[in-house]
Amino acid sequence: MSDILRRGRLSDVPDEKIQNFSSSMNDDKWIFNADILVDFAHTVMLFEQDIISRKECKLILGGLQKIKNEGIVGLDWNYEDIHISLESKLIDLVGEDVGGRMHSGRSRNDEVATCIRITLREQLIELMEEINKLRVALLDVSLSNIDTILPGYTHLQHAQPTTLAHHFLAHAGSLERDFGRAFDAYKRINLCPLGASAFASTGFNIDRTRTQELLGFDDILENSMDAVSSRDFLIETAALCSNIMINLSKMSEEIVLWSSSEFNFIEIHDKYASTSSIMPQKKNPDTAELIRGKSGAVIGSLMSLITICKSLPLSYNRDLQEATPNIWRCMDTTITSVSIMAGIISTLNVNKKAMESANSVGFTTATELADTLVRSTGIPFRTAHQIIGTISKNTSSPTLEQIDEVAYSITNSKMSERGLTQKHVHDALDPFHNINRRDVVGGPATNETLRSINSHRDRLGVDDQNLEACNSKLIRCVDKLMKVVDSYM
Ligand code: ARG
């Protein structure tokens, strides 16, 4: 049949170049399933509101069911988007007198906005599930490395002793916030634009709340202009994905560094590694490098979205079609990267000895020694800092006598005469003592780390439950919608 969209107002067709330039069919594969759901819900509502007859409803739903079963490959790819191609296919199946009524009271503008939100909320749930698996991996590896000594770094210089558990818990904290951001964004995504029509709503007696409920949305997106034109939810999602990818990229950077011969702290599982085509001995941490690299593409998609959406006048503009594919690329990459990272972490081989012996270089216990001077002698911290700083130029394991000598040159007094003992010095230079003294909330001491892991697990449990509630609501709603569809067929 002739193009059902252009046949009225337009008398010529675009050539292949213009067609390829204008069509969103390729990227609309992401929203095919959502579009069928939207068509089902809209048709059900049209019948319930007496806008179409029971027979028309039955025939349209039957046609849609056929299209659903055939899949997107059954559609005519010469149309400019999936919505019109699907409607044209429906008209082919059930005739225009019936199929031509499905689009009553709506526009592709509210339709596409609804489809994007349906697809994105599912992907966001998947992303949150993957984030939580990575959180579990980090908590597990933390528990098994609760006393694995690691030289903590600032400026990538040895700084103070800590544990691998403490280090990984830092990443678990970032990912917990990433989950929170995604969960929060979900609430704004799961709002229904359907019924906004082109932008001015419609004169048909539609029921927006009914389609909202049938499609599992928490509420409607009220203002009909806002409903079709806002894409802030895409920007928000791409921003939270960028944050996740930045966190993963930081982890990847450490994995790459720590896998080098210079560090030799870890070895990633062979399945996450690659080798060289020329250097037979090589084992390269490619998957971590790729996550680091792909973070650039995700941040790029955020930049594209921001730039496409800025300065658009209300309401719908075709520019918006260029925004959508960015979110699919962004979600796809982020979900896979999080999942790969969980695999890397949970199969990591940790070289505890190499970490511990690295910690003995660079006088990582200097801060604790300065603190010990303060606590045992009462001198100000700044003075202790000067004494230990001066000593550190020559040794990283000073004796009480050496401390006295330097302290005397600076303060005219000996620390041993003010209360510093051999035992104090000995304890301060012991990395385990350093770590276990740091038992304030969030510190690396064993007890505190255990408490922190447990409290992370509790919060993770709550996050899992909240996520499951969102997911099961969606499953229930789709089931219910399909039951209603069946009952009207
Ligand atoms: N393919 C379009 C998009 O992705 C669907 C909406 C088309 N609306 C229109 N008025 N041309 O944005």
Coordinates of N, CA, C and O and ligand atoms in Angstrom, one line a residue, residues 22 24 28 31 80-83 107-109 112 116 231 316-318 320-322 324, ligand 1:
S22 N 16.8 10.3 7.6 CA 15.7 10.6 8.4 C 15.2 9.5 9.3 O 14.5 9.7 10.3
S24 N 14.5 6.4 11.8 CA 15.1 5.9 13.1 C 14.9 4.4 13.3 O 15.1 3.9 14.3
D28 N 15.2 2.0 16.5 CA 13.9 1.7 17.1 C 13.8 0.2 17.5 O 12.8 -0.1 18.1
I31 N 13.0 -0.3 21.0 CA 11.7 0.0 21.6 C 10.6 -0.8 20.9 O 9.4 -0.5 21.2
E80 N 9.6 5.9 8.2 CA 10.6 6.7 8.9 C 10.8 6.3 10.3 O 11.8 6.6 11.0
D81 N 9.8 5.6 10.9 CA 10.1 5.0 12.2 C 9.2 3.8 12.5 O 8.3 3.5 11.7
I82 N 9.4 3.2 13.6 CA 8.7 2.0 14.0 C 7.2 2.2 14.2 O 6.4 1.3 13.9
H83 N 6.9 3.4 14.7 CA 5.5 3.6 15.1 C 4.6 3.6 13.9 O 3.5 2.9 13.9
S107 N -0.3 10.6 19.5 CA 0.6 11.1 18.5 C 1.9 10.2 18.7 O 2.1 9.6 19.7
R108 N 2.7 10.2 17.6 CA 4.0 9.5 17.8 C 4.8 10.2 18.9 O 5.7 9.6 19.4
N109 N 4.5 11.5 19.2 CA 5.3 12.2 20.1 C 5.2 11.7 21.5 O 6.2 11.4 22.3
V112 N 6.4 7.8 21.4 CA 7.9 7.5 21.5 C 8.4 7.8 22.9 O 9.2 7.0 23.4
I116 N 10.3 5.0 25.1 CA 11.7 5.2 25.6 C 11.7 4.9 27.1 O 12.6 4.2 27.7
R231 N 13.5 15.5 27.8 CA 14.4 14.4 27.8 C 15.4 14.5 28.9 O 16.5 13.9 28.9
Y316 N 7.7 19.1 20.8 CA 8.5 18.1 20.1 C 9.3 18.7 18.9 O 8.8 19.5 18.2
N317 N 10.5 18.3 18.8 CA 11.3 18.6 17.7 C 12.0 17.4 17.2 O 12.4 16.5 18.1
R318 N 12.2 17.2 15.9 CA 12.8 16.0 15.4 C 14.2 15.8 15.9 O 14.7 14.6 15.9
L320 N 15.1 15.4 18.7 CA 15.0 14.5 19.8 C 15.3 13.0 19.3 O 15.7 12.2 20.1
Q321 N 15.0 12.8 18.1 CA 15.3 11.5 17.5 C 16.8 11.2 17.6 O 17.2 10.0 17.8
E322 N 17.6 12.2 17.5 CA 19.0 12.0 17.5 C 19.5 11.8 19.0 O 20.6 11.3 19.2
T324 N 17.9 9.9 21.3 CA 17.6 8.6 21.9 C 18.7 7.5 21.7 O 19.0 6.8 22.7
Ligands
ARG1 N1 11.1 8.6 15.4 C1 10.7 9.7 16.2 C2 11.6 10.0 17.3 O1 12.3 9.1 17.7 C3 9.3 9.5 16.6 C4 8.4 10.7 16.8 C5 8.2 11.3 15.5 N2 7.3 12.5 15.7 C6 7.2 13.4 14.7 N3 6.4 14.4 15.0 N4 7.9 13.3 13.6 O2 11.6 11.0 17.9

